[in-house]
Coordinates of C-alpha atoms and ligand atoms in Angstrom, one line a residue:
M1 CA 216.4 -81.6 17.8
I2 CA 213.5 -80.5 19.6
A3 CA 213.2 -82.0 23.1
K4 CA 210.3 -83.7 24.3
T5 CA 209.5 -83.3 27.5
P6 CA 208.4 -86.6 29.1
L7 CA 204.7 -86.3 30.5
H8 CA 206.0 -86.3 34.2
L9 CA 208.4 -83.4 33.8
S10 CA 207.9 -79.7 33.5
R11 CA 208.2 -77.1 31.0
L12 CA 210.5 -75.9 33.7
Q13 CA 212.4 -78.7 34.4
P14 CA 216.1 -77.4 33.2
I15 CA 215.2 -74.6 35.6
Y16 CA 214.4 -76.8 38.7
D17 CA 217.3 -79.1 37.8
I18 CA 220.0 -76.1 38.5
A19 CA 219.2 -76.9 42.4
E20 CA 219.7 -80.5 41.9
I21 CA 223.0 -79.4 39.8
C22 CA 224.0 -77.2 42.8
A23 CA 223.3 -80.0 45.3
K24 CA 225.1 -82.9 43.6
K25 CA 228.3 -80.4 43.7
G26 CA 228.0 -80.0 47.3
I27 CA 226.3 -76.4 48.0
N28 CA 223.9 -76.9 50.9
E29 CA 223.0 -73.2 51.5
A30 CA 221.2 -70.6 49.4
I31 CA 219.5 -67.3 50.3
L32 CA 216.3 -66.4 48.3
C33 CA 214.9 -62.7 47.9
P34 CA 211.1 -62.4 47.8
G35 CA 209.7 -62.0 44.0
S36 CA 207.5 -63.3 41.3
R37 CA 209.8 -63.7 38.4
C38 CA 212.2 -65.7 40.4
A39 CA 209.3 -68.3 41.6
P40 CA 210.8 -71.0 39.5
L41 CA 214.2 -71.0 41.0
T42 CA 212.7 -70.0 44.5
L43 CA 210.8 -73.5 44.6
A44 CA 213.2 -75.7 43.3
F45 CA 215.8 -74.5 45.7
V46 CA 212.9 -74.4 48.9
R47 CA 211.7 -78.0 47.8
H48 CA 215.2 -79.6 47.3
P49 CA 215.7 -81.6 50.3
E50 CA 219.7 -81.1 50.6
I51 CA 219.5 -77.3 50.4
N52 CA 219.1 -75.2 53.3
T53 CA 217.2 -72.0 52.3
K54 CA 216.3 -68.9 54.0
T55 CA 214.5 -65.7 52.8
I56 CA 216.0 -62.1 53.2
S57 CA 214.0 -59.7 52.0
D58 CA 216.5 -56.7 51.5
E59 CA 218.6 -58.1 49.1
R60 CA 221.6 -55.8 50.1
S61 CA 221.8 -57.3 53.5
A62 CA 220.9 -61.1 51.8
A63 CA 224.1 -60.9 49.7
F64 CA 226.3 -60.2 52.4
I65 CA 224.4 -62.8 54.7
G66 CA 225.5 -65.2 51.9
L67 CA 229.0 -63.9 52.0
G68 CA 229.2 -64.7 55.6
I69 CA 227.8 -67.9 55.1
A70 CA 230.0 -68.9 52.5
Q71 CA 233.2 -67.6 54.7
Q72 CA 232.2 -70.3 57.0
T73 CA 231.1 -73.3 54.3
H74 CA 233.6 -72.6 52.1
Q75 CA 231.4 -73.5 49.3
P76 CA 229.6 -70.9 46.6
T77 CA 226.3 -69.7 48.9
V78 CA 223.3 -69.3 46.2
L79 CA 221.8 -65.7 46.0
I80 CA 218.3 -65.9 44.2
C81 CA 216.8 -62.5 43.4
T82 CA 213.8 -61.3 41.2
S83 CA 214.2 -59.0 38.2
G84 CA 214.8 -55.2 38.2
S85 CA 216.6 -53.3 41.0
A86 CA 216.6 -56.4 43.1
A87 CA 220.0 -57.2 41.5
Y88 CA 221.5 -54.1 41.6
N89 CA 221.0 -54.3 45.6
F90 CA 223.2 -57.7 45.5
A91 CA 226.1 -55.3 43.8
P92 CA 228.1 -54.1 47.4
A93 CA 228.1 -57.8 48.7
I94 CA 229.4 -59.2 45.1
A95 CA 232.1 -56.4 45.1
E96 CA 233.1 -57.4 48.6
A97 CA 233.4 -61.0 47.9
F98 CA 235.2 -60.6 44.5
F99 CA 238.1 -58.6 46.5
Q100 CA 237.8 -60.6 49.4
E101 CA 237.8 -63.9 46.9
V102 CA 234.5 -65.5 48.2
P103 CA 232.7 -68.0 46.1
L104 CA 229.1 -67.1 45.6
L105 CA 226.6 -68.1 42.8
V106 CA 224.3 -65.4 42.1
L107 CA 220.8 -66.1 39.9
T108 CA 219.3 -63.3 39.0
A109 CA 215.7 -63.9 37.3
D110 CA 214.9 -61.6 34.2
R111 CA 212.4 -61.1 31.6
P112 CA 213.0 -62.6 28.2
S113 CA 215.3 -60.7 26.2
E114 CA 212.3 -59.5 23.9
W115 CA 210.9 -57.8 26.7
I116 CA 213.8 -55.8 27.8
D117 CA 213.6 -52.2 27.2
Q118 CA 210.1 -51.9 26.4
W119 CA 208.4 -50.5 29.6
D120 CA 207.6 -53.8 31.0
G121 CA 207.6 -53.8 34.7
Q122 CA 210.6 -54.4 37.0
T123 CA 212.7 -54.8 33.8
I124 CA 216.6 -53.3 33.5
R125 CA 219.7 -54.1 31.6
Q126 CA 220.7 -57.4 33.6
T127 CA 222.8 -59.6 31.4
T128 CA 226.3 -57.9 32.6
I129 CA 225.0 -55.9 35.8
F130 CA 227.8 -56.8 38.0
G131 CA 230.3 -55.8 35.6
Q132 CA 233.7 -56.5 36.1
H133 CA 233.2 -57.5 39.9
V134 CA 232.2 -61.2 38.9
K135 CA 234.5 -63.7 37.5
K136 CA 232.3 -64.2 35.1
S137 CA 228.5 -63.4 34.1
F138 CA 226.2 -65.7 31.6
T139 CA 222.9 -65.7 30.4
L140 CA 220.5 -68.9 30.1
P141 CA 218.2 -69.4 27.3
H142 CA 214.7 -68.5 27.9
D143 CA 213.3 -71.7 26.0
Y144 CA 213.9 -74.7 26.1
D145 CA 212.6 -76.4 23.3
H146 CA 215.5 -77.9 21.8
A147 CA 217.7 -80.2 23.4
D148 CA 220.7 -78.2 23.2
S149 CA 219.2 -75.5 25.2
T150 CA 219.0 -78.1 28.3
W151 CA 222.6 -79.2 27.8
F152 CA 223.8 -75.5 27.7
I153 CA 222.0 -74.7 31.0
N154 CA 223.5 -77.7 32.5
R155 CA 227.2 -76.9 31.1
T156 CA 226.7 -73.4 32.2
I157 CA 225.6 -74.2 36.0
N158 CA 228.5 -76.7 36.1
E159 CA 231.0 -74.1 34.6
A160 CA 229.6 -71.4 36.8
I161 CA 230.2 -73.3 39.9
N162 CA 233.7 -74.6 39.2
L163 CA 234.6 -71.4 38.3
S164 CA 233.5 -69.6 41.6
C165 CA 235.7 -72.2 43.4
A166 CA 238.5 -72.1 41.3
H167 CA 241.7 -70.0 42.8
P168 CA 240.7 -67.3 43.5
P169 CA 237.6 -67.8 44.3
G170 CA 234.7 -65.6 43.9
P171 CA 231.0 -64.4 42.9
V172 CA 229.8 -66.0 39.5
H173 CA 226.8 -64.5 37.7
V174 CA 224.0 -66.4 35.9
N175 CA 221.2 -64.3 34.7
I176 CA 218.1 -66.4 33.9
P177 CA 215.5 -65.4 31.8
L178 CA 211.8 -66.7 32.4
R179 CA 208.8 -66.7 30.6
E180 CA 205.4 -67.2 31.8
P181 CA 203.7 -69.0 33.7
L182 CA 206.2 -68.8 36.6
Y183 CA 204.0 -71.0 39.2
P184 CA 203.2 -74.8 38.7
T185 CA 199.6 -75.5 38.3
P186 CA 197.9 -76.4 41.2
G187 CA 199.1 -80.1 42.4
E188 CA 202.3 -80.2 40.0
K189 CA 205.0 -81.4 41.6
I190 CA 208.5 -80.2 41.3
T191 CA 210.6 -83.0 40.7
F192 CA 214.1 -83.1 40.1
S193 CA 215.9 -85.1 36.9
S194 CA 218.2 -88.1 37.9
T195 CA 220.2 -87.8 35.0
N196 CA 221.8 -84.3 35.5
K197 CA 225.5 -84.9 34.1
I198 CA 228.0 -83.1 36.6
T199 CA 231.6 -81.7 35.7
T200 CA 234.1 -81.7 38.1
E201 CA 237.2 -79.5 38.0
S202 CA 240.4 -80.9 40.3
N203 CA 241.9 -78.2 42.0
L204 CA 244.9 -76.7 40.9
Q205 CA 248.4 -78.3 42.4
P206 CA 251.0 -75.5 41.9
T207 CA 254.5 -76.9 42.6
I208 CA 257.7 -75.4 43.0
S209 CA 260.3 -77.2 40.6
D210 CA 263.8 -78.4 42.0
S211 CA 265.2 -75.8 39.8
L212 CA 263.1 -72.8 41.0
K213 CA 263.7 -74.0 44.6
E214 CA 267.6 -74.0 44.1
E215 CA 267.0 -70.3 42.7
L216 CA 264.7 -69.1 45.5
L217 CA 267.3 -70.6 48.1
E218 CA 270.1 -69.3 46.6
S219 CA 268.3 -65.7 46.2
L220 CA 267.2 -66.0 50.0
R221 CA 270.5 -66.7 51.2
S222 CA 271.7 -63.6 49.9
F223 CA 269.5 -61.3 51.5
K224 CA 270.3 -60.1 55.2
K225 CA 267.2 -58.4 56.0
V226 CA 263.9 -60.6 54.9
I227 CA 260.3 -59.7 55.8
L228 CA 257.5 -62.1 55.6
L229 CA 254.1 -60.0 55.6
A230 CA 250.8 -61.7 55.7
G231 CA 248.0 -60.2 54.3
Q232 CA 244.3 -60.8 55.3
Q233 CA 243.6 -64.6 55.2
E234 CA 241.6 -66.9 57.3
Y235 CA 243.3 -68.5 60.5
N236 CA 245.2 -71.5 59.3
D237 CA 247.3 -73.4 62.0
G238 CA 248.9 -75.2 59.4
I239 CA 250.2 -72.1 57.3
I240 CA 251.3 -70.6 60.7
K241 CA 253.0 -73.7 61.8
S242 CA 254.7 -74.0 58.6
A243 CA 256.0 -70.0 58.2
E244 CA 257.3 -70.4 61.9
R245 CA 259.4 -73.5 60.7
F246 CA 260.4 -71.0 57.6
S247 CA 260.8 -67.9 59.7
K248 CA 263.5 -70.0 62.1
K249 CA 265.5 -71.6 59.0
H250 CA 265.7 -68.5 57.4
H251 CA 265.5 -65.7 60.0
V252 CA 262.8 -63.9 58.4
A253 CA 260.8 -61.4 60.5
I254 CA 257.1 -62.5 60.2
I255 CA 254.4 -59.3 60.0
G256 CA 250.8 -59.7 60.0
D257 CA 247.8 -57.0 61.3
V258 CA 245.3 -58.7 62.7
I259 CA 243.2 -59.5 59.6
S260 CA 245.9 -61.7 58.7
N261 CA 245.0 -64.1 61.7
F262 CA 248.6 -64.7 62.7
H263 CA 248.3 -63.9 66.1
G264 CA 248.8 -67.5 67.0
Y265 CA 252.6 -67.4 66.2
D266 CA 254.3 -66.1 69.2
N267 CA 257.1 -64.0 67.5
G268 CA 254.8 -62.5 65.0
I269 CA 255.2 -58.5 65.0
R270 CA 251.3 -57.6 65.5
F271 CA 252.2 -53.6 66.0
A272 CA 254.1 -52.8 62.5
D273 CA 251.3 -49.9 62.1
S274 CA 251.9 -48.2 65.4
I275 CA 256.0 -48.9 65.3
L276 CA 256.2 -47.2 61.7
G277 CA 253.3 -44.7 62.6
Q278 CA 255.0 -43.5 65.6
S279 CA 258.9 -44.0 64.9
I280 CA 261.6 -41.8 64.2
T281 CA 263.4 -41.7 60.9
S282 CA 266.8 -43.5 62.0
V283 CA 264.7 -46.5 63.3
K284 CA 262.6 -47.0 59.9
E285 CA 266.1 -46.7 57.9
S286 CA 267.3 -50.0 60.0
L287 CA 263.9 -51.6 59.5
K288 CA 263.9 -51.3 55.6
P289 CA 264.0 -54.9 54.1
E290 CA 266.3 -56.2 51.3
L291 CA 263.8 -58.7 50.3
L292 CA 259.9 -58.7 51.0
I293 CA 257.9 -62.1 50.8
T294 CA 254.3 -61.3 50.9
F295 CA 251.1 -63.9 50.7
G296 CA 247.3 -63.6 51.5
K297 CA 245.3 -60.5 50.5
S298 CA 245.5 -56.9 51.7
V299 CA 247.1 -55.3 54.8
I300 CA 244.9 -52.5 57.2
S301 CA 247.8 -50.4 57.8
K302 CA 248.5 -47.4 55.8
N303 CA 251.9 -46.6 57.7
L304 CA 253.1 -50.1 56.5
K305 CA 252.0 -49.4 53.2
Q306 CA 253.7 -45.9 53.2
F307 CA 256.6 -47.4 54.5
L308 CA 257.0 -50.1 51.9
R309 CA 256.6 -47.9 49.4
Q310 CA 259.1 -45.5 50.6
H311 CA 261.9 -48.2 51.8
K312 CA 261.7 -50.3 48.5
P313 CA 263.0 -53.6 49.0
T314 CA 265.4 -55.2 46.4
E315 CA 263.2 -58.0 45.7
H316 CA 259.7 -58.4 46.3
W317 CA 258.2 -61.8 45.9
H318 CA 254.1 -62.7 46.2
I319 CA 253.3 -66.2 46.7
Q320 CA 249.7 -66.7 44.9
P321 CA 248.4 -70.2 43.4
A322 CA 246.6 -68.2 40.5
G323 CA 245.1 -65.0 39.5
V324 CA 246.0 -61.2 39.0
V325 CA 248.7 -60.2 41.7
P326 CA 248.6 -56.5 42.6
D327 CA 251.8 -54.6 43.3
T328 CA 250.4 -52.7 46.6
F329 CA 254.5 -51.6 47.3
Q330 CA 255.2 -50.8 44.0
S331 CA 258.0 -53.4 44.2
L332 CA 256.9 -56.6 43.2
T333 CA 259.7 -58.5 41.1
K334 CA 258.8 -62.3 41.6
V335 CA 255.1 -64.1 41.4
I336 CA 255.2 -67.2 43.0
R337 CA 252.7 -69.6 41.9
S338 CA 252.3 -72.0 44.9
T339 CA 249.9 -72.2 48.0
P340 CA 252.0 -70.5 51.1
K341 CA 252.3 -73.7 52.8
H342 CA 253.6 -75.5 50.0
F343 CA 256.5 -72.8 49.6
F344 CA 257.3 -72.5 53.1
D345 CA 257.8 -76.4 53.1
S346 CA 259.5 -76.4 50.2
L347 CA 262.3 -74.1 50.9
L348 CA 262.9 -75.5 54.4
E349 CA 266.2 -77.4 53.4
S350 CA 269.3 -75.0 52.9
E351 CA 272.9 -75.2 52.6
K352 CA 274.7 -74.3 56.1
E353 CA 274.8 -70.6 56.3
T354 CA 278.3 -69.1 57.8
S355 CA 277.4 -67.8 61.4
F356 CA 278.6 -64.4 60.0
D357 CA 275.5 -64.5 57.7
S358 CA 273.0 -66.2 60.2
Q359 CA 273.9 -63.2 62.7
K360 CA 273.2 -60.4 60.4
K361 CA 269.8 -62.1 59.8
E362 CA 269.2 -62.4 63.3
N363 CA 270.1 -59.0 64.1
Y364 CA 267.6 -57.7 61.5
T365 CA 264.7 -60.1 63.4
R366 CA 265.6 -58.5 66.8
L367 CA 265.1 -55.2 65.6
W368 CA 261.5 -55.5 64.7
Q369 CA 261.2 -57.8 68.0
A370 CA 262.6 -55.1 70.1
E371 CA 260.6 -52.3 68.4
E372 CA 257.4 -54.8 68.9
H373 CA 258.2 -55.1 72.4
R374 CA 258.9 -51.0 72.9
V375 CA 255.2 -50.6 71.6
Q376 CA 254.0 -53.2 73.9
L377 CA 255.5 -51.3 77.0
A378 CA 254.1 -48.1 75.6
Q379 CA 250.7 -49.4 74.9
E380 CA 250.8 -51.0 78.5
K381 CA 251.5 -47.8 80.1
Y382 CA 249.0 -46.1 78.0
F383 CA 246.2 -48.4 79.3
K384 CA 247.5 -48.0 83.3
E385 CA 247.3 -44.2 83.1
T386 CA 244.1 -43.3 81.0
A387 CA 240.6 -43.6 81.9
F388 CA 237.3 -44.6 80.1
A389 CA 237.5 -44.3 76.5
E390 CA 236.5 -46.3 73.7
I391 CA 239.8 -48.0 73.1
N392 CA 240.6 -48.8 76.7
L393 CA 236.9 -50.5 76.5
L394 CA 237.7 -52.2 73.3
K395 CA 240.8 -53.4 75.1
E396 CA 239.0 -55.0 77.9
V397 CA 236.4 -56.8 75.2
M398 CA 239.2 -58.3 73.3
K399 CA 240.8 -59.6 76.8
A400 CA 237.2 -61.1 77.4
L401 CA 236.8 -62.7 74.2
P402 CA 235.9 -66.4 74.7
M403 CA 238.6 -69.0 73.7
R404 CA 236.5 -69.9 70.3
C405 CA 235.0 -67.4 68.5
N406 CA 234.8 -65.6 65.4
L407 CA 235.7 -61.9 65.6
H408 CA 234.2 -59.6 62.8
L409 CA 235.5 -56.3 62.8
S410 CA 233.2 -53.3 60.9
N411 CA 234.9 -50.3 59.2
S412 CA 236.7 -48.3 60.2
M413 CA 237.7 -47.5 63.6
A414 CA 236.7 -51.0 65.1
V415 CA 238.8 -52.9 62.8
R416 CA 241.8 -50.1 63.5
Y417 CA 241.1 -50.3 67.1
A418 CA 241.8 -54.2 66.9
N419 CA 244.7 -53.8 64.9
M420 CA 246.2 -51.5 67.7
I421 CA 245.3 -53.4 70.5
G422 CA 246.1 -56.8 68.8
L423 CA 245.1 -60.5 70.1
T424 CA 247.9 -62.7 71.8
S425 CA 249.2 -65.8 70.7
D426 CA 246.9 -67.6 73.3
Q427 CA 243.7 -66.3 71.5
K428 CA 244.4 -69.0 68.6
G429 CA 240.7 -70.0 68.6
V430 CA 239.6 -66.4 67.6
H431 CA 239.1 -66.1 64.0
V432 CA 239.0 -62.7 62.8
F433 CA 236.9 -61.4 60.0
A434 CA 236.3 -58.3 58.3
N435 CA 235.1 -57.0 55.0
R436 CA 238.2 -55.3 53.8
G437 CA 237.6 -56.3 50.1
T438 CA 236.0 -53.1 49.5
S439 CA 236.1 -51.7 52.9
G440 CA 232.6 -50.9 52.8
I441 CA 230.2 -49.9 56.0
D442 CA 227.3 -51.0 54.2
G443 CA 227.3 -55.1 54.9
C444 CA 229.3 -55.8 58.1
T445 CA 226.4 -56.6 60.4
S446 CA 225.1 -58.9 57.5
T447 CA 228.3 -60.7 57.3
A448 CA 228.5 -61.5 60.9
V449 CA 224.9 -62.6 60.8
G450 CA 225.8 -64.8 57.7
N451 CA 228.7 -66.3 59.8
S452 CA 226.6 -67.0 63.1
F453 CA 224.0 -69.2 61.1
C454 CA 226.7 -71.5 60.0
S455 CA 229.2 -71.5 62.6
D456 CA 229.3 -73.6 65.9
V457 CA 231.3 -71.1 68.1
P458 CA 230.1 -67.8 69.0
T459 CA 230.3 -64.6 66.4
I460 CA 231.5 -61.4 68.2
L461 CA 230.9 -58.1 66.1
I462 CA 232.5 -55.1 66.9
T463 CA 231.3 -51.7 65.2
G464 CA 230.7 -48.3 65.2
D465 CA 227.5 -46.7 65.2
M466 CA 227.2 -45.7 61.8
A467 CA 228.0 -49.2 60.2
F468 CA 225.8 -50.8 62.5
F469 CA 222.5 -48.2 61.7
Y470 CA 223.3 -48.3 58.1
D471 CA 223.0 -52.4 57.8
R472 CA 219.8 -52.6 60.3
N473 CA 218.2 -54.6 58.0
A474 CA 220.9 -57.5 58.4
F475 CA 218.3 -58.2 61.5
W476 CA 214.8 -58.0 59.3
H477 CA 214.3 -61.4 58.9
T478 CA 212.8 -64.2 61.3
Y479 CA 215.7 -66.5 61.5
K480 CA 217.5 -67.2 65.0
M481 CA 221.2 -65.7 65.3
P482 CA 222.6 -67.9 67.8
N483 CA 225.3 -66.8 70.0
L484 CA 225.6 -63.3 67.6
H485 CA 227.1 -60.8 70.3
V486 CA 227.3 -57.2 68.7
V487 CA 229.5 -54.7 70.4
V488 CA 228.4 -51.1 69.2
V489 CA 230.5 -48.4 70.1
N490 CA 228.2 -45.4 69.6
N491 CA 229.9 -42.1 69.3
Q492 CA 227.0 -40.6 67.3
G493 CA 229.4 -40.1 64.0
G494 CA 232.1 -41.6 62.1
I495 CA 235.1 -40.9 64.4
I496 CA 237.8 -42.0 61.9
F497 CA 237.2 -38.9 60.2
G498 CA 238.2 -36.9 63.2
V499 CA 241.3 -38.8 63.7
I500 CA 242.8 -39.2 60.0
D501 CA 244.7 -36.8 58.5
G502 CA 242.7 -34.7 56.0
P503 CA 239.3 -33.9 57.0
G504 CA 240.1 -33.2 60.7
N505 CA 240.7 -29.7 61.0
L506 CA 238.4 -28.4 58.4
P507 CA 235.0 -26.4 59.5
E508 CA 233.0 -28.7 57.2
A509 CA 234.4 -31.9 59.1
D510 CA 232.2 -32.3 62.1
E511 CA 228.6 -32.0 59.6
Y512 CA 230.0 -33.5 56.3
F513 CA 232.7 -36.3 57.2
V514 CA 232.2 -37.4 60.8
T515 CA 228.7 -36.6 60.6
Q516 CA 226.3 -36.5 63.7
Q517 CA 223.4 -39.1 64.3
K518 CA 221.5 -39.5 67.6
L519 CA 220.2 -43.1 66.9
T520 CA 220.5 -45.7 69.9
A521 CA 220.9 -49.5 69.8
K522 CA 218.1 -49.3 72.6
N523 CA 215.7 -49.1 69.8
L524 CA 216.8 -51.1 67.4
S525 CA 217.0 -54.0 69.7
D526 CA 213.4 -53.2 70.8
E527 CA 212.3 -53.3 67.7
F528 CA 214.2 -56.5 66.5
N529 CA 213.6 -58.2 69.9
L530 CA 217.4 -58.4 70.9
S531 CA 218.9 -58.3 74.0
Y532 CA 220.1 -54.9 75.1
S533 CA 222.6 -53.8 77.6
L534 CA 224.3 -50.3 77.9
L535 CA 227.8 -49.8 79.4
D536 CA 227.8 -46.0 80.0
S537 CA 230.3 -46.0 83.3
S538 CA 233.7 -47.5 83.7
K539 CA 232.4 -48.9 87.2
K540 CA 230.1 -51.4 84.9
I541 CA 232.8 -52.7 82.9
K542 CA 233.4 -56.2 84.7
N543 CA 229.6 -56.8 85.1
S544 CA 228.7 -55.8 81.5
L545 CA 231.3 -58.1 79.8
K546 CA 230.2 -60.7 82.2
D547 CA 226.8 -60.6 80.9
F548 CA 227.6 -60.1 77.5
F549 CA 230.1 -62.8 77.2
D550 CA 227.5 -65.3 78.9
F551 CA 226.2 -67.4 76.0
S552 CA 222.6 -68.6 76.3
G553 CA 221.8 -68.7 72.6
T554 CA 220.2 -65.3 72.0
T555 CA 221.4 -62.3 70.2
K556 CA 223.0 -59.6 72.2
I557 CA 224.0 -56.1 72.0
L558 CA 225.9 -54.1 74.1
E559 CA 226.2 -50.4 73.3
I560 CA 229.2 -48.6 74.5
K561 CA 228.4 -45.0 75.3
S562 CA 231.2 -43.0 73.9
D563 CA 231.8 -39.3 72.8
Q564 CA 234.0 -37.8 69.9
K565 CA 235.6 -35.7 72.0
T566 CA 237.3 -38.4 74.6
A567 CA 237.7 -40.8 72.0
K568 CA 239.9 -38.5 69.8
E569 CA 241.7 -37.3 72.9
A570 CA 242.3 -41.0 73.8
F571 CA 243.4 -42.0 69.9
T572 CA 245.9 -39.0 70.3
E573 CA 247.0 -40.2 73.7
F574 CA 247.6 -43.5 72.7
N575 CA 249.8 -42.9 70.0
L576 CA 251.6 -40.2 72.0
Q577 CA 252.6 -42.8 74.3
I578 CA 254.5 -45.0 71.8
K579 CA 256.1 -41.8 70.4
K580 CA 257.3 -40.8 73.8
S581 CA 259.3 -44.2 73.6
Y582 CA 261.3 -42.8 71.1
D583 CA 262.6 -39.6 73.0
A584 CA 263.9 -41.6 75.7
Ligands
TPP601 C1 229.1 -47.9 52.1 C2 230.4 -46.8 52.3 N1 230.1 -45.7 52.8 C3 231.0 -44.6 53.2 C4 232.3 -45.4 53.3 C5 233.0 -44.1 54.4 N2 233.2 -44.4 55.5 C6 234.2 -44.9 56.1 S1 234.2 -45.3 57.6 C7 232.7 -44.6 57.8 C8 232.1 -44.0 59.0 C9 231.7 -45.3 59.8 O1 231.4 -44.9 61.4 P1 231.2 -45.8 62.4 O2 230.9 -46.8 61.9 O3 230.5 -45.1 63.5 O4 232.6 -46.1 62.8 P2 233.6 -45.0 63.9 O5 234.4 -44.6 62.6 O6 232.9 -44.0 64.8 O7 234.2 -46.0 64.5 C10 232.3 -43.7 56.6 C11 231.0 -43.1 56.0 C12 232.3 -46.7 53.5 N3 233.6 -47.3 54.1 N4 231.3 -47.5 53.0

C-alpha cells in the first residue's frame, strides 16, 4: 500500500516521530553532535517539548557525556551524529556502556545505501559500525512511500528502546539513511503525530522456586567458608541491607572494593586487595573459600582475582537476572537467575544449624575481619609517619568529601588509590562511579561532566593528568557544570606504569610506558574559564580543601602537584607497611 502523506505532514514525518516515540517511552535526554545529514533528527529532538537537548561537538566526548547522563537518569540517553567518521568517534563510549551495562540509544545519520562506496563525501560503511559492542544494530529504510516503512520505523525504535533497557541494559544502534532535502522549507513546521504506536515491555521478574531455594539452602549449610563478593554496581541501600541480613544469617564474609559501592556496610571487607597482595602464604590458605557467591560486574583488584583463581572454591554461584555470565575466577558452577536482593531475601529462612557448624562459619568471617583490621592499623601507621605524597593527599580529599556526592574515579591510579584508601560506612551518601567497563582513560572526565548535568548533588572527579588532558574536550561546550569539582593529580605521566610489575625496570619504561608530559591544568582552566587552584605544599592542604569543597555552583579544578619519584616511593612504602605487619 502506498502511504499518502497528509498535506500537513512532512515527507520526513516517520523520522520526526522518532523523537515522539522516545518521549512517550520516558526518554528525556539527548546529546546532539553537529552535522547536516542528521538535520532532520536534530530538529525533531530540539523542537520536541519534552526532550532536553545539548550539543557537544566532539563525538567521543559527547557519547561519554551521554553515558554519564544515563547513569543518573537510568533511561537510555539518545546520541545523534552525522554520517562518516563522526559515528566512529562514538565507539569508545559505546564499548564502555556495553560492558558497564548502561542504556544508550545511538542514532547515526547515513547516506542512502546506493551512495555507499561511491566516493560521495562523509560516507563510510555504517550499518554495523559498532560491531559486537552494541546489543543490536538496526538500519531504517530511506524511503517512506509504503505504509509498511512507517510501521517498520515505529516498530524498530520501540524495539531498540526496549532492548536497550532490558537486562542487562546497554547501547543499541539505529543507523538512519536520509535522503535530501534534509532541511524543512522556510516556514515549514515540525509536528509530531499523535497516533504513534508504543510497544512496552514488562521487566523480567526472575524468581527463585521453592525447590531451588531448598537446594541452595542445603548447599549453603554444607559450606563453612563462604564469601559473598560484590562487583561493580551503583549504590543501593536495599541490596546492602538484604546482603547484611543474609550475611548474618549464614555467617558469610562480604567483600567489595570501592566500585562495588558496598562501603555502607559496617562489617564489609574493603581491603581485600591489600590483604591478598601483602599477606603470607599461610594466611592466604586460611582465607580460601569453599563457596564463592558473586553479584554485580567487574572487580578492580588483581590480587583478589589472582587469589580466587589460585585458591578455587568448590562452588562458585553467580547471581544475575539475565545475559551472558563471565567466569572471571575460572570456577563458575551455578548461575542463579535472580536479582541479588531477591536472592538474599529468599534465602533468609534456614533450618537451625548446630552451634558447631555456625561456630566454624563465624571463625571464617572473623578471620577476614582480623585481616581487615590488620591492614587498617598498618595504613594508620603509614599515614601518621609519611609526609606529602599523592596517596596521602588523596586520603585527605576522600576524608573531606561532602556527605552526599557522586565520586568519579578515573583510570588508572585514581581508582586504585581510592580502593587502597577506602570509603567508610558513614560515607553512605558518597556514590562511586568509574569507567571500569573497558577501563579506558579516554572518557572519565566527560562521564563525570554528564553526571553533573543531571544530578542534584555535587560531582567530584579524581583523575590523573593523562586521563584529564586526554579528555579535555569534556569542557568544550557552553553548558554549566554545576558543582563539578575535579582533583587532578599531576605527576606528569602515567605513574601506574611505574608501580605495576612489568614495565617498572625496563629502560623504555619512562619514555614509552609512563610517558612524560608537561601540561598544567592551569592553562586548561583558563581556556575553559574554570576556577583553578594549585596544591603544592603540605601547609596548604587544609585551606585548599576548604575552598575546594565550598560549593558555589561553579566548576572547580584543584591541581595537586606531584612528582613521579615521591609517588612511587610512597606507593612502595604504603604496601611495605602492610607487609611488615605480617612479620610481627
Ligand atoms: C584510551 C586508553 N589508552 C591507553 C590506556 C592505557 N593506560 C592506562 S592508565 C594510563 C596512564 C594514566 O595516567 P594518569 O591519568 O596520569 O594516571 P596515573 O597513572 O598517573 O595515576 C594509560 C595510558 C587506557 N587505559 N585507555
